[in-house]
Coordinates of C-alpha atoms in Angstrom, one line a residue:
M1 CA 231.9 -49.9 155.8
T2 CA 227.9 -50.8 157.1
N3 CA 225.5 -49.6 155.2
T4 CA 222.9 -48.1 158.5
T5 CA 219.8 -48.9 158.4
H6 CA 216.9 -48.8 161.5
L7 CA 218.3 -51.4 163.9
S8 CA 220.7 -53.7 163.6
D9 CA 220.4 -57.4 165.4
V10 CA 223.3 -56.4 168.2
R11 CA 220.2 -56.0 171.7
F12 CA 221.9 -53.9 174.6
S13 CA 221.7 -56.6 177.2
D14 CA 224.1 -58.9 174.7
L15 CA 226.6 -55.6 175.6
G16 CA 227.4 -56.4 179.3
L17 CA 226.0 -53.3 181.7
L18 CA 225.9 -52.1 184.2
P19 CA 223.0 -52.8 186.0
V20 CA 222.5 -49.2 186.9
I21 CA 222.9 -48.8 183.1
E22 CA 220.5 -51.6 181.9
K23 CA 217.7 -50.2 183.5
A24 CA 217.9 -46.6 182.1
V25 CA 218.3 -47.8 178.8
E26 CA 214.9 -50.3 179.7
K27 CA 212.8 -46.8 180.4
T28 CA 214.0 -46.2 177.7
G29 CA 212.5 -48.6 175.9
F30 CA 215.1 -49.3 173.7
E31 CA 216.4 -53.2 173.1
F32 CA 218.3 -53.5 169.7
C33 CA 221.7 -51.4 169.0
T34 CA 221.7 -48.5 166.3
P35 CA 224.5 -49.5 163.6
I36 CA 227.2 -47.4 165.1
Q37 CA 226.0 -48.3 169.1
A38 CA 226.6 -51.5 168.0
E39 CA 229.8 -51.0 166.5
S40 CA 231.7 -48.5 168.3
L41 CA 229.8 -49.5 171.7
P42 CA 232.1 -52.9 172.7
I43 CA 234.8 -51.5 171.3
S44 CA 234.6 -48.3 174.1
L45 CA 233.5 -51.1 177.5
A46 CA 236.5 -53.2 176.1
G47 CA 238.4 -49.2 177.8
K48 CA 238.8 -48.5 173.6
D49 CA 239.2 -45.6 172.0
V50 CA 236.5 -45.3 169.2
A51 CA 237.1 -43.2 166.8
G52 CA 233.4 -43.0 165.1
L53 CA 232.1 -42.1 161.7
A54 CA 228.7 -41.1 161.6
Q55 CA 225.6 -38.9 160.8
T56 CA 223.4 -36.8 162.8
G57 CA 221.0 -38.7 164.1
T58 CA 221.8 -42.4 164.0
G59 CA 222.6 -42.8 168.1
K60 CA 225.4 -41.5 168.5
T61 CA 224.8 -40.0 171.4
A62 CA 223.7 -43.3 173.2
A63 CA 226.7 -44.7 171.6
F64 CA 229.5 -42.8 173.9
M65 CA 227.1 -41.5 176.9
L66 CA 226.3 -45.4 177.5
A67 CA 230.6 -46.0 177.4
V68 CA 231.4 -43.1 179.3
I69 CA 228.9 -44.1 182.0
Q70 CA 230.0 -47.6 182.7
H71 CA 234.0 -45.9 182.7
L72 CA 232.9 -43.7 185.4
L73 CA 231.4 -46.0 188.0
S74 CA 233.9 -48.9 187.5
N75 CA 236.7 -46.5 188.0
P76 CA 234.9 -44.1 189.9
L77 CA 238.0 -42.1 191.2
E78 CA 239.5 -41.8 194.9
N79 CA 239.0 -38.2 197.5
H80 CA 237.0 -36.7 194.3
E81 CA 236.8 -32.9 195.1
A82 CA 233.8 -31.4 192.7
R83 CA 236.3 -29.7 191.0
H84 CA 237.9 -32.3 189.1
V85 CA 235.8 -32.4 185.6
R86 CA 235.2 -36.4 185.0
T87 CA 234.3 -35.9 182.2
L88 CA 234.7 -33.8 178.9
I89 CA 232.1 -33.7 175.8
M90 CA 232.9 -30.5 173.2
V91 CA 230.3 -30.2 170.8
P92 CA 230.5 -27.1 167.8
T93 CA 227.1 -25.9 168.7
R94 CA 225.1 -24.5 170.9
E95 CA 221.2 -26.5 170.3
L96 CA 223.7 -29.4 170.0
A97 CA 225.0 -29.1 173.3
I98 CA 221.1 -28.9 175.3
Q99 CA 220.3 -32.0 172.5
V100 CA 223.5 -33.9 173.6
A101 CA 222.6 -32.3 177.5
K102 CA 219.2 -33.5 177.6
D103 CA 219.7 -37.2 175.7
A104 CA 222.5 -37.7 178.4
E105 CA 219.9 -37.1 181.2
V106 CA 218.2 -40.3 180.1
F107 CA 220.4 -42.9 181.1
T108 CA 222.2 -40.7 183.6
N109 CA 219.7 -40.8 186.1
E110 CA 220.1 -44.1 187.6
S111 CA 223.8 -43.6 188.2
G112 CA 224.2 -40.1 190.2
L113 CA 226.3 -39.0 187.8
K114 CA 226.2 -34.6 187.8
I115 CA 225.9 -33.8 184.1
A116 CA 226.6 -29.4 183.5
L117 CA 226.2 -27.4 180.1
A118 CA 228.6 -24.6 178.7
Y119 CA 227.3 -22.9 175.7
G120 CA 227.5 -19.2 174.5
G121 CA 224.5 -16.6 174.0
T122 CA 222.5 -16.9 177.4
G123 CA 222.5 -19.3 180.7
Y124 CA 226.3 -18.1 182.3
E125 CA 225.2 -17.7 185.8
K126 CA 223.2 -20.5 185.9
Q127 CA 225.6 -22.5 183.8
K128 CA 228.7 -21.0 186.0
N129 CA 227.2 -21.8 189.2
A130 CA 226.1 -25.2 187.8
I131 CA 230.0 -26.7 187.3
A132 CA 231.8 -25.0 190.9
A133 CA 228.5 -26.9 192.2
G134 CA 230.7 -29.4 191.0
A135 CA 230.3 -32.4 187.3
D136 CA 230.9 -35.1 186.4
I137 CA 229.8 -35.0 182.8
L138 CA 230.7 -31.7 181.5
I139 CA 229.3 -30.9 177.6
G140 CA 229.8 -27.9 175.9
T141 CA 230.7 -25.4 172.7
P142 CA 235.0 -24.8 173.4
G143 CA 234.8 -20.9 173.7
R144 CA 232.5 -20.6 176.7
L145 CA 234.5 -24.0 177.8
I146 CA 237.4 -22.4 177.6
D147 CA 235.9 -18.8 178.9
F148 CA 235.3 -20.9 182.4
Y149 CA 238.4 -23.2 182.6
K150 CA 240.1 -19.9 182.5
Q151 CA 238.0 -18.3 185.9
K152 CA 239.2 -22.0 187.6
L153 CA 235.5 -23.6 188.1
Y154 CA 237.0 -27.0 186.7
S155 CA 240.1 -28.6 186.3
L156 CA 241.1 -31.6 183.7
R157 CA 243.0 -33.1 185.6
R158 CA 241.8 -36.3 186.4
C159 CA 239.6 -36.2 183.9
Q160 CA 239.1 -40.1 182.9
C161 CA 236.9 -39.5 179.4
L162 CA 236.5 -37.2 176.6
V163 CA 233.8 -36.9 173.5
L164 CA 234.8 -35.0 170.4
D165 CA 230.9 -34.4 168.4
E166 CA 230.8 -33.6 165.4
A167 CA 234.6 -33.5 165.2
D168 CA 234.7 -32.0 161.1
R169 CA 232.0 -29.5 162.1
M170 CA 234.3 -28.1 164.9
F171 CA 237.1 -27.9 162.4
D172 CA 234.7 -25.9 160.0
L173 CA 233.3 -23.5 162.3
G174 CA 236.8 -22.8 163.2
F175 CA 237.3 -24.1 166.5
I176 CA 240.8 -26.5 166.3
K177 CA 243.0 -24.3 168.8
D178 CA 240.1 -24.4 170.9
I179 CA 240.1 -28.3 171.2
R180 CA 243.9 -28.2 171.1
F181 CA 244.5 -26.0 174.2
L182 CA 241.8 -27.5 176.0
M183 CA 243.2 -31.3 175.3
R184 CA 246.4 -30.2 176.4
R185 CA 245.0 -30.0 180.0
L186 CA 243.8 -33.7 180.3
P187 CA 245.5 -36.3 181.0
N188 CA 247.7 -38.4 178.5
P189 CA 245.7 -39.9 175.7
E190 CA 246.7 -43.6 177.9
K191 CA 244.8 -42.9 181.3
R192 CA 241.6 -41.8 179.8
L193 CA 239.2 -42.9 177.7
N194 CA 238.7 -41.2 174.4
M195 CA 235.7 -41.1 171.5
L196 CA 235.6 -38.6 168.6
F197 CA 233.0 -39.1 165.9
S198 CA 232.7 -36.9 163.0
A199 CA 229.9 -36.8 159.3
T200 CA 233.7 -37.5 157.8
L201 CA 237.6 -38.8 158.9
S202 CA 239.1 -37.1 156.5
S203 CA 242.9 -36.6 157.5
R204 CA 243.4 -33.8 159.8
V205 CA 240.3 -35.2 162.1
L206 CA 242.0 -38.3 161.9
E207 CA 245.7 -36.3 163.0
L208 CA 243.3 -35.1 165.4
A209 CA 242.5 -38.6 166.2
Y210 CA 245.6 -40.6 166.1
E211 CA 247.8 -37.4 167.5
H212 CA 245.4 -36.7 170.8
M213 CA 243.7 -40.8 171.4
N214 CA 245.4 -43.8 172.1
N215 CA 245.4 -45.5 168.8
P216 CA 241.0 -45.5 168.5
Q217 CA 239.9 -48.1 166.9
K218 CA 238.0 -47.0 163.8
V219 CA 234.5 -47.8 163.0
E220 CA 232.5 -46.7 159.7
I221 CA 229.0 -46.0 159.2
K222 CA 227.4 -45.4 155.8
A223 CA 225.1 -43.6 156.4
D224 CA 220.8 -44.3 154.8
T225 CA 220.4 -41.1 154.3
K226 CA 222.8 -41.0 152.1
S227 CA 221.1 -42.8 149.3
A228 CA 217.7 -40.9 150.5
D229 CA 215.4 -43.4 149.8
R230 CA 212.1 -41.8 151.5
V231 CA 212.9 -37.9 150.8
E232 CA 211.5 -37.8 147.4
Q233 CA 213.8 -34.4 145.4
W234 CA 213.2 -32.3 143.7
V235 CA 215.7 -29.2 142.2
Y236 CA 213.9 -25.9 140.9
Y237 CA 216.0 -23.7 138.5
P238 CA 214.9 -19.5 139.4
S239 CA 215.7 -16.6 139.1
N240 CA 217.6 -15.1 142.2
D241 CA 214.0 -12.5 142.6
E242 CA 211.9 -15.4 141.8
K243 CA 212.8 -17.2 144.6
I244 CA 211.4 -16.2 147.0
P245 CA 207.7 -16.1 145.1
L246 CA 208.3 -19.4 144.4
L247 CA 209.6 -20.9 148.2
I248 CA 206.1 -18.6 149.5
G249 CA 204.0 -20.2 146.4
L250 CA 205.2 -24.4 147.0
I251 CA 204.5 -23.4 150.4
Q252 CA 201.0 -22.4 149.7
K253 CA 200.5 -25.4 146.9
L254 CA 202.0 -28.1 149.2
G255 CA 200.6 -27.1 152.9
P256 CA 203.6 -29.2 154.6
K257 CA 202.1 -30.3 158.1
R258 CA 205.5 -28.8 159.5
C259 CA 209.2 -27.6 156.7
I260 CA 212.9 -26.7 157.7
V261 CA 213.8 -23.4 155.1
F262 CA 217.4 -23.8 154.7
V263 CA 219.8 -21.1 154.2
N264 CA 223.1 -20.1 153.6
T265 CA 223.5 -16.4 154.7
K266 CA 221.8 -14.9 158.2
R267 CA 220.6 -12.0 156.0
N268 CA 218.5 -14.3 153.1
A269 CA 216.9 -16.4 156.5
E270 CA 215.9 -12.3 158.1
N271 CA 214.0 -11.8 154.0
I272 CA 212.4 -15.2 154.1
D273 CA 210.9 -14.6 157.9
D274 CA 210.0 -10.2 156.8
F275 CA 208.4 -11.9 153.2
M276 CA 206.0 -15.4 155.7
R277 CA 205.4 -12.4 157.9
G278 CA 203.9 -10.3 155.0
N279 CA 202.2 -13.0 153.5
G280 CA 200.3 -14.5 156.4
I281 CA 202.3 -17.4 156.8
D282 CA 202.8 -18.9 161.0
A283 CA 207.4 -19.0 160.7
V284 CA 210.0 -18.9 163.3
M285 CA 214.0 -17.7 162.7
I286 CA 217.1 -19.4 164.3
S287 CA 220.6 -18.0 162.7
G288 CA 223.7 -17.1 165.3
D289 CA 222.1 -13.8 165.7
V290 CA 218.8 -14.8 167.2
K291 CA 219.9 -14.3 171.3
Q292 CA 220.1 -18.0 172.5
N293 CA 217.7 -18.3 175.1
K294 CA 214.7 -17.2 171.6
R295 CA 215.8 -20.0 169.8
Q296 CA 215.4 -22.6 172.4
R297 CA 211.6 -21.0 172.7
Y298 CA 211.3 -20.8 169.0
L299 CA 212.8 -25.0 168.3
S300 CA 210.5 -25.8 171.0
E301 CA 207.4 -24.2 169.5
F302 CA 208.0 -25.3 166.0
E303 CA 208.6 -28.7 168.1
Q304 CA 204.8 -28.8 169.6
G305 CA 203.3 -28.0 165.8
K306 CA 202.9 -23.9 166.8
H307 CA 204.9 -23.1 163.5
Q308 CA 204.8 -24.1 160.1
V309 CA 208.3 -22.9 159.3
L310 CA 211.3 -23.4 161.0
I311 CA 214.4 -21.0 159.0
A312 CA 217.4 -21.7 159.6
T313 CA 221.1 -21.7 158.8
D314 CA 223.7 -24.6 158.9
V315 CA 225.4 -23.7 162.0
A316 CA 222.2 -23.0 164.1
A317 CA 220.2 -26.1 163.1
R318 CA 223.3 -28.3 163.6
G319 CA 222.1 -31.5 165.8
L320 CA 217.7 -30.9 165.0
H321 CA 215.8 -33.7 166.3
I322 CA 212.6 -33.1 164.9
D323 CA 210.0 -35.6 164.3
D324 CA 207.4 -34.4 161.8
V325 CA 208.8 -32.6 159.4
T326 CA 207.6 -33.2 156.6
H327 CA 209.5 -31.0 153.8
V328 CA 212.6 -29.7 153.3
F329 CA 213.6 -26.6 151.3
N330 CA 217.2 -25.6 150.6
F331 CA 216.8 -21.9 150.2
D332 CA 220.4 -21.3 148.9
L333 CA 222.1 -25.0 147.8
P334 CA 225.1 -25.7 149.9
Q335 CA 228.4 -25.7 149.5
S336 CA 228.8 -29.2 151.3
E337 CA 227.6 -32.0 149.7
E338 CA 227.6 -33.3 153.0
D339 CA 225.3 -30.2 154.4
Y340 CA 222.5 -31.4 151.8
V341 CA 222.5 -34.3 153.7
H342 CA 221.9 -33.7 156.6
R343 CA 219.6 -30.8 155.0
I344 CA 217.5 -33.5 153.5
G345 CA 218.0 -35.4 156.6
R346 CA 215.7 -33.7 158.3
T347 CA 212.6 -34.9 157.2
A348 CA 211.8 -38.3 156.8
R349 CA 213.1 -39.3 160.7
A350 CA 211.8 -42.8 162.2
G351 CA 211.0 -44.8 158.6
A352 CA 209.0 -42.3 157.4
S353 CA 208.3 -40.5 153.9
G354 CA 209.1 -36.7 153.0
E355 CA 209.7 -34.2 150.4
S356 CA 213.5 -31.7 149.6
H357 CA 213.1 -28.7 147.0
S358 CA 216.1 -27.3 146.6
F359 CA 216.9 -24.4 144.3
A360 CA 219.3 -23.8 142.4
C361 CA 219.7 -20.5 142.1
E362 CA 222.3 -18.5 140.0
D363 CA 224.6 -17.9 143.0
T364 CA 223.9 -21.9 144.0
A365 CA 224.0 -23.7 141.2
F366 CA 227.2 -24.8 140.6
Y367 CA 227.2 -26.7 144.3
L368 CA 224.1 -28.9 142.1
P369 CA 227.1 -31.5 140.2
D370 CA 229.1 -32.5 143.4
I371 CA 225.3 -32.6 145.5
E372 CA 224.6 -35.5 143.1
K373 CA 227.8 -36.8 141.8
Y374 CA 227.8 -37.4 145.9
I375 CA 224.2 -39.3 146.7
G376 CA 225.2 -41.0 143.6
A377 CA 221.6 -40.0 141.6
K378 CA 220.5 -37.0 139.2
I379 CA 218.0 -35.4 141.4
P380 CA 215.2 -34.5 139.0
M381 CA 213.8 -31.0 138.1
A382 CA 211.1 -29.5 138.5
D383 CA 209.6 -26.5 136.1
V384 CA 209.2 -22.8 138.2
T385 CA 205.8 -22.5 136.5
S386 CA 203.2 -19.4 136.9
D387 CA 201.3 -20.3 139.0
L388 CA 203.6 -21.0 141.6
L389 CA 205.5 -17.1 141.7
P390 CA 202.7 -16.3 143.0
E391 CA 202.0 -12.1 143.6
L392 CA 203.4 -11.4 147.2
N393 CA 202.5 -8.3 150.1
K394 CA 205.1 -6.4 151.6
P395 CA 207.7 -7.7 153.7
K396 CA 206.8 -7.2 157.5
R397 CA 210.2 -5.7 158.5
V398 CA 210.6 -6.2 162.7
Q399 CA 213.4 -5.0 164.8
R400 CA 216.3 -7.5 165.6
D401 CA 218.0 -8.2 168.6
R402 CA 221.4 -9.6 167.8
V403 CA 224.3 -11.5 170.4
Q404 CA 227.4 -9.9 169.1
G405 CA 229.1 -8.6 171.6
H406 CA 226.6 -11.0 174.1
N407 CA 229.4 -13.9 176.0
K408 CA 232.8 -11.1 175.4
A409 CA 230.3 -7.7 177.3
K410 CA 229.4 -10.7 180.1
S411 CA 232.4 -12.7 180.5
G412 CA 235.6 -10.2 179.8
K413 CA 237.2 -12.4 178.2
S414 CA 239.4 -12.5 174.5
G415 CA 240.3 -14.4 171.6
H416 CA 238.9 -17.5 172.5
G417 CA 235.4 -15.9 170.8
H418 CA 232.2 -17.9 172.6
N419 CA 229.4 -17.5 169.1
R420 CA 231.6 -18.1 165.8
S421 CA 230.0 -18.5 162.7
R422 CA 230.0 -19.3 159.1
S423 CA 226.9 -19.1 158.6
G424 CA 227.2 -15.7 157.1
G425 CA 226.0 -12.3 157.9
S426 CA 226.4 -9.5 154.9
K427 CA 225.5 -6.2 155.5
S428 CA 222.1 -5.9 154.7
D429 CA 220.8 -4.5 151.4
K430 CA 217.3 -3.2 150.4
Q431 CA 214.9 -6.2 149.7
P432 CA 212.7 -6.2 147.1
S433 CA 208.8 -6.9 147.3
G434 CA 207.8 -9.9 145.8
A435 CA 208.0 -8.2 142.6
K436 CA 211.8 -7.2 142.4
K437 CA 214.6 -9.1 142.5
T438 CA 216.0 -10.4 145.2
R439 CA 220.4 -10.5 145.7
G440 CA 221.3 -13.9 146.7
P441 CA 224.5 -13.9 148.7
R442 CA 228.1 -12.8 147.0
R443 CA 229.1 -16.0 144.2
R444 CA 232.1 -17.4 146.1
R445 CA 234.3 -19.6 144.9
K446 CA 234.8 -23.3 146.2
P447 CA 236.9 -23.6 148.1
S448 CA 240.9 -24.6 146.9
T449 CA 242.0 -26.6 150.3
P450 CA 241.6 -30.3 149.5
K451 CA 237.8 -31.8 149.7
T452 CA 236.6 -33.5 153.2
D453 CA 233.6 -34.9 152.5
G454 CA 232.4 -38.2 151.0

């Protein structure tokens, strides 16, 4: 297993890319490959399948997109019809689908290959029209992909490439039946190029790989965020009623230029958002219940520096690539050790330093030992002092739009949900002011199924 550094000593110019692809890469200014690119591209460019272990933010998109473009340009289809999708890329979340498409356009702009998106939440007719017009590369989440497939908007009968990105997350979100549904509509594995990337190569991920791929070669890249060398980490032990005052107190004291607050439930996200609004902190919130167009607008505004705080559930934040995030706050410790690494990796990007402040509260403190074991370090403890617990103004409640049932109503489909989410979301309880108790998520037993992280 290789330790991830920022770049390897392998140049893109050494990989034997087609001139049109080299030209696109040169325009990006990239010269050297990241480790996942350096190890997987020689395999996939040779037409062999890859099952890769790599974290978000390590250059996976370029790793599979360059191989896809090379394969499609080197193997043109005879009598090609617009309805025949040549590459299917499946991802777990809408944000990641949009991010992959954005990155893919950079590499395809010289090739003439057409890209289309399929994800839930918004843009139904726009996506439908783009796919109907013909797409060489179709990127999407499983539910919406199945919706359009059942409408016979596209065919997978002549598909030449398959990519599964963040396969472990698709298992977590319950997409495995949908993935298998689409895979069974593809040509036999030996007739296409297959690439799978995952933060873990667990037994269930490898089973999927070996069942639907052609003897894939494993490439394992150890995440550099696992040691978190550039992230200064702290853990606090607040009571539940101290969590929101502590969060706001830390933001007021530290004055982060741009920070992300991670939560386990949509209810907590909304509660924090209301308190931020009531106490003069410019924040936006993204969760599975926020309409897609709003989520994209909020993310864009946050990236542009228009908001100081982004409040996010893990599902909504998966695949985010935002520079200059100086602080990460784990309002709730995540149940998964992998998610902890993913969260703190949102800061200290591109060689910068960053800080992570985590709350080991009454409901989530028991996740901490496994997290510390996984990262191989004891997280230093910080005291919850009175100066970090300011008196808070009452929260400012707002009416929130919901997307529940939005896609089903539009598509008239059932059986394959478009907006599956494990980000939580229980019925709202009465929420406190800063001086009253803030109820956290109900304690849950750790899953009894075998661990897939680490």
